[in-house]
mmCIF file of C-alpha atoms in Angstrom:
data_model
loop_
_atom_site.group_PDB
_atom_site.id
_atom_site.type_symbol
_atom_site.label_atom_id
_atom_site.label_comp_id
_atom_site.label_asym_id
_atom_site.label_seq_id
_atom_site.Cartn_x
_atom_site.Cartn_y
_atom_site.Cartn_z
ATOM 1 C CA UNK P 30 -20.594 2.639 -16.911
ATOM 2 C CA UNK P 31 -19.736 5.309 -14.336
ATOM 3 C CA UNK P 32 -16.898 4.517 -12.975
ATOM 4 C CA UNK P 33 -13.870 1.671 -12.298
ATOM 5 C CA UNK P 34 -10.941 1.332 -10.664
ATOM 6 C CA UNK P 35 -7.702 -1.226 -11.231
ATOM 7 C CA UNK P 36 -7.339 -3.397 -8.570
ATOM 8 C CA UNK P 37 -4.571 -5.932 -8.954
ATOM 9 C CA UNK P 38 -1.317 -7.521 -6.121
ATOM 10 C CA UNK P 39 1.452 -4.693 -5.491
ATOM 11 C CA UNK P 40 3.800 -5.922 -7.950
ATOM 12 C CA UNK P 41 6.483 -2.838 -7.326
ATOM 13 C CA UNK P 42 7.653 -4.803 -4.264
ATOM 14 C CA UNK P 43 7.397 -8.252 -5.388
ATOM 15 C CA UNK P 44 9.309 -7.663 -8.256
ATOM 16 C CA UNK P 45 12.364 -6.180 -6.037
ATOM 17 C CA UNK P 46 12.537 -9.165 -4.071
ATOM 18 C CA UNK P 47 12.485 -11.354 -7.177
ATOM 19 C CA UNK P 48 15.221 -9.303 -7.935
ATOM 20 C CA UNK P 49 17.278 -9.579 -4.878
ATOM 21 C CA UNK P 50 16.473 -13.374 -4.738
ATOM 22 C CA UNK P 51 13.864 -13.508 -1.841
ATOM 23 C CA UNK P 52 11.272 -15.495 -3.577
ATOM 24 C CA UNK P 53 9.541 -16.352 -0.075
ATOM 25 C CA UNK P 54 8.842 -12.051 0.328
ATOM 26 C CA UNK P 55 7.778 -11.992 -2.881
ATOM 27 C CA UNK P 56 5.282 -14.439 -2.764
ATOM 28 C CA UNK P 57 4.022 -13.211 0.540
ATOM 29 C CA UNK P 58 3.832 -9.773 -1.003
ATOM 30 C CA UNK P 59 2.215 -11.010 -3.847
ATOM 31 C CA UNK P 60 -0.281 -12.319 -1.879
ATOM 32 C CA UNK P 61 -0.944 -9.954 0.647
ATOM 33 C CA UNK P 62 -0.479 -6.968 -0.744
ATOM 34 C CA UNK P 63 -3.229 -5.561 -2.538
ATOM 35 C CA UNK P 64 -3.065 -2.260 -4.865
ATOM 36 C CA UNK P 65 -6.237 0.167 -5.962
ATOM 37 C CA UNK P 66 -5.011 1.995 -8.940
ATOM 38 C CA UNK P 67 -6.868 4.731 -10.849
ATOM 39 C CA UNK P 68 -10.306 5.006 -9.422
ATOM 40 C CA UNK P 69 -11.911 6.825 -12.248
ATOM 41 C CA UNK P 70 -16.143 8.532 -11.825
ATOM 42 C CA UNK P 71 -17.203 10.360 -15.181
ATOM 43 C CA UNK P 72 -17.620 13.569 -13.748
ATOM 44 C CA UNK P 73 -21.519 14.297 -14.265
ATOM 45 C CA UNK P 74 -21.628 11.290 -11.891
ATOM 46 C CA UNK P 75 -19.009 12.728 -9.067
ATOM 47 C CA UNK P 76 -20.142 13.511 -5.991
ATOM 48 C CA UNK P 77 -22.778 11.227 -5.680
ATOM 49 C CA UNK P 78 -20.610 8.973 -3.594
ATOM 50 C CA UNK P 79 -19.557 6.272 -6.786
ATOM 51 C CA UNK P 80 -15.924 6.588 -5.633
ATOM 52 C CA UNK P 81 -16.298 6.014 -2.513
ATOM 53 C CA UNK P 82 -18.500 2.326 -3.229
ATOM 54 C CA UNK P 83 -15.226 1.454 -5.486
ATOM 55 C CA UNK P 84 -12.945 1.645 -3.124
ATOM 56 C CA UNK P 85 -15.041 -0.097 -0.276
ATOM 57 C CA UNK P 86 -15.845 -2.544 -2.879
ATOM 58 C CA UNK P 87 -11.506 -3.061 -4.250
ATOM 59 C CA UNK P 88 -10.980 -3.571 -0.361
ATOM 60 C CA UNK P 89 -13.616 -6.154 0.549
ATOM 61 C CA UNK P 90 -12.739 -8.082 -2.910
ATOM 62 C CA UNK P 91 -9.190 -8.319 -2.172
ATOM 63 C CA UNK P 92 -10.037 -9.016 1.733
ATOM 64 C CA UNK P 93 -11.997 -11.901 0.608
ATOM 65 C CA UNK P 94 -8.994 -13.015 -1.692
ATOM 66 C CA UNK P 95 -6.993 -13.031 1.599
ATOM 67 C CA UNK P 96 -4.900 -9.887 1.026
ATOM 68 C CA UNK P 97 -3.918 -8.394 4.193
ATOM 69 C CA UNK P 98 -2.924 -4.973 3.556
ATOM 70 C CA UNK P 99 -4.126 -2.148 0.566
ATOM 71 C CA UNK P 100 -1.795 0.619 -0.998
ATOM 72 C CA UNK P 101 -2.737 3.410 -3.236
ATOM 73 C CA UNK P 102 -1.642 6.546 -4.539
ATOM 74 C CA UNK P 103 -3.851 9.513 -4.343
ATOM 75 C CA UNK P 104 -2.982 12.304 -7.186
ATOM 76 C CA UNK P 105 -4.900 14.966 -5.887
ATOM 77 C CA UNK P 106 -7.021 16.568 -2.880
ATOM 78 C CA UNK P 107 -10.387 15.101 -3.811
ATOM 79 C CA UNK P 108 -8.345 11.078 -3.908
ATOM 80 C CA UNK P 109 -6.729 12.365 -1.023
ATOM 81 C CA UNK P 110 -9.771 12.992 0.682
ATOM 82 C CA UNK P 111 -11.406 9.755 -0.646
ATOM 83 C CA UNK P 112 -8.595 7.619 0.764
ATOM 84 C CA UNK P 113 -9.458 9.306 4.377
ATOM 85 C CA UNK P 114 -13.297 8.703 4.191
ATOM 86 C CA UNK P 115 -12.526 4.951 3.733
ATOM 87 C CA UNK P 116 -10.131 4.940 6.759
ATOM 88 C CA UNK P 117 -7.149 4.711 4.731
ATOM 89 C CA UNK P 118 -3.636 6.226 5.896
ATOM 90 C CA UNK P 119 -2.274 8.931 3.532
ATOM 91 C CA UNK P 120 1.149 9.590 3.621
ATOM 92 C CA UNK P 121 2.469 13.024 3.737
ATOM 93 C CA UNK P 122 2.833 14.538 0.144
ATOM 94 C CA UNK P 123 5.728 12.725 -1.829
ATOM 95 C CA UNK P 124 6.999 10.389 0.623
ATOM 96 C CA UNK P 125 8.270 6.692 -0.055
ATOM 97 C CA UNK P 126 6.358 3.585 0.728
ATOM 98 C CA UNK P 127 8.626 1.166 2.545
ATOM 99 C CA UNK P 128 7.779 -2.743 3.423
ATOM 100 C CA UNK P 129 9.568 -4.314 5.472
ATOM 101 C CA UNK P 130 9.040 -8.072 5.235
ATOM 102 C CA UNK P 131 10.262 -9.833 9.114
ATOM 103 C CA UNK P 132 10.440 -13.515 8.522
ATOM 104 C CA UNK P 133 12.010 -15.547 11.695
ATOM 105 C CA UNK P 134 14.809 -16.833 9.914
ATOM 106 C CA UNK P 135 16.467 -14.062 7.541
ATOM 107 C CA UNK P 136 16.943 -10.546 8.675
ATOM 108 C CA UNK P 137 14.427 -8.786 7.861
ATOM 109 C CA UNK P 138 14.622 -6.957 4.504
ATOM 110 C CA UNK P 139 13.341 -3.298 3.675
ATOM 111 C CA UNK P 140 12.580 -2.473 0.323
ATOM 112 C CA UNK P 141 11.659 1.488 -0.821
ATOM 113 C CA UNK P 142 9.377 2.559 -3.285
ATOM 114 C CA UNK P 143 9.712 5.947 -3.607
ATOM 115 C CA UNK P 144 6.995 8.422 -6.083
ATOM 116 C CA UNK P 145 8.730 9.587 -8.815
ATOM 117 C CA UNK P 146 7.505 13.410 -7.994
ATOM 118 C CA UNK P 147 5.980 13.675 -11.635
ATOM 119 C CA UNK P 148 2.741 14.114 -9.794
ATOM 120 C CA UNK P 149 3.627 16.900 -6.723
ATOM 121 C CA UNK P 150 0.667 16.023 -5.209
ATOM 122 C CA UNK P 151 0.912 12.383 -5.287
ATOM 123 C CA UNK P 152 1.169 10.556 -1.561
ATOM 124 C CA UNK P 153 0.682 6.644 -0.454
ATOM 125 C CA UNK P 154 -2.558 5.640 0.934
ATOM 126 C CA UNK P 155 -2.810 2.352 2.764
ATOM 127 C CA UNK P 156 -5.220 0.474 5.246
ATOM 128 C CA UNK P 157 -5.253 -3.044 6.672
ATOM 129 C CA UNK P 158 -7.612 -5.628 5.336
ATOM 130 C CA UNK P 159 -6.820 -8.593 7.830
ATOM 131 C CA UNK P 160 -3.994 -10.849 8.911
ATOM 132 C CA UNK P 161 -1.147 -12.564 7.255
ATOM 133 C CA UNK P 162 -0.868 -15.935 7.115
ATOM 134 C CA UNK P 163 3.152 -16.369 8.420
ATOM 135 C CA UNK P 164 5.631 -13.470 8.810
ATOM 136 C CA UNK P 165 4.962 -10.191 9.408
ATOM 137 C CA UNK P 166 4.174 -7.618 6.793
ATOM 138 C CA UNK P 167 5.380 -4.267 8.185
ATOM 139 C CA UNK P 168 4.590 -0.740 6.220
ATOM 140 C CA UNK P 169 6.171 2.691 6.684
ATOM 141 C CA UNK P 170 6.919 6.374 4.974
ATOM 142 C CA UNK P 171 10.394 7.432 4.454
ATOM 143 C CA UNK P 172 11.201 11.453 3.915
ATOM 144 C CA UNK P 173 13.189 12.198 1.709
ATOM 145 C CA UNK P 174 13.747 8.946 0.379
ATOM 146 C CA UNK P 175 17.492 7.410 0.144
ATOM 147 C CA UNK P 176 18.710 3.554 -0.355
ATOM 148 C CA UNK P 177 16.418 1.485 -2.656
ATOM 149 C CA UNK P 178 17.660 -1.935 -1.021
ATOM 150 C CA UNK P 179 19.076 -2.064 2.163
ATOM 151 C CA UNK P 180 18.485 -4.968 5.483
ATOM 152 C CA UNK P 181 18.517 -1.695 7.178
ATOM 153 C CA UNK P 182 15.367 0.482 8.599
ATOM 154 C CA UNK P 183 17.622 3.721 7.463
ATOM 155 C CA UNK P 184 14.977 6.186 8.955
ATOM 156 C CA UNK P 185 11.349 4.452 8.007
ATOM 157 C CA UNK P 186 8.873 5.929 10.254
ATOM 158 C CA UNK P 187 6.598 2.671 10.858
ATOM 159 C CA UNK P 188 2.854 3.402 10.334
ATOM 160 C CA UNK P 189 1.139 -0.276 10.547
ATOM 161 C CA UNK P 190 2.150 -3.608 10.837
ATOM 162 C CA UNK P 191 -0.066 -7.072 10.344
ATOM 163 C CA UNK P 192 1.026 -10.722 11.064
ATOM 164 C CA UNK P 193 -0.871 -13.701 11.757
ATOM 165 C CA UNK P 194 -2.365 -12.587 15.022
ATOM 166 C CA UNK P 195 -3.844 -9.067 14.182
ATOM 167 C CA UNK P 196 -2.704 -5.803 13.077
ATOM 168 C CA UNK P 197 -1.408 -2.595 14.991
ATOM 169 C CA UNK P 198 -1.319 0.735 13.380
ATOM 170 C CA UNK P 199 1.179 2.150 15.728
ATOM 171 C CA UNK P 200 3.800 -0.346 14.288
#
């Protein structure tokens, strides 16, 4: 084996709206938020272009499990610059990932999930898959990063949103 990567739902989320009692944005974040975690090459194998057929390959597998939406962290310049060859977003350096989850009949709830800054280098990375199957899934950066829970936007700059009839990355 060369390489692997972790591929698995966004749990960080889901788990906060467990925790706040929204079991319907938890669900839909289980299931449409997709996370690529630790994409790992041996290193007499880098630079042959291994990473870059994991992560094509995490997003088409979770695509085809009908996630909507991908989120990463990149450590360091070269995941950094992986995460841009596969289209992906990346954040600015240390910012927070925000979700907001927009169902029709609740206000909308925003959830943060700020990087702990263990890792200076470490930034989100996220790209849209496809569409949501209900509500609309709606992603943004926060700097510096404040409230954990709040029904508020409290300064989210909106990056992408998807819902059931496309996606528009000037959300």
């Amino acid at each position: 084996m060369v390489g692997a990567a972790a591929l698995s739902p966004y749990m960080e989320h889901t788990k906060a709206f467990w925790g706040i009692g929204r079991a319907d944005a938890a669900q839909a974040i289980a299931r449409l938020v997709a996370e690529t975690d630790g994409i790992a090459v041996r290193p007499d194998h880098r630079r042959e272009g291994i990473g870059r057929k994991i992560k094509l390959f995490c997003d088409s597998f979770a695509a085809e499990h009908h996630a909507a939406i991908m989120v990463s962290v990149t450590t360091n310049h070269e995941s950094a610059c992986l995460n841009d060859k596969t289209k992906h977003i990346v954040f600015e350096r240390c910012d927070g990932l925000v979700i907001k989850y927009a169902d029709a009949v609740n206000k909308p709830i925003v959830w943060l999930h700020a990087l702990d800054g263990s890792i200076p280098e470490a930034a989100w990375a996220v790209t849209i898959l496809g569409k949501t199957y209900g509500p609309a899934i709606i992603i943004g950066e926060q700097r510096p990063p404040r409230s954990k829970n709040t029904s508020q936007d409290n300064g989210a700059q909106w990056i992408l949103a998807v819902d059931a009839f496309g996606s528009d990355t000037n959300a």
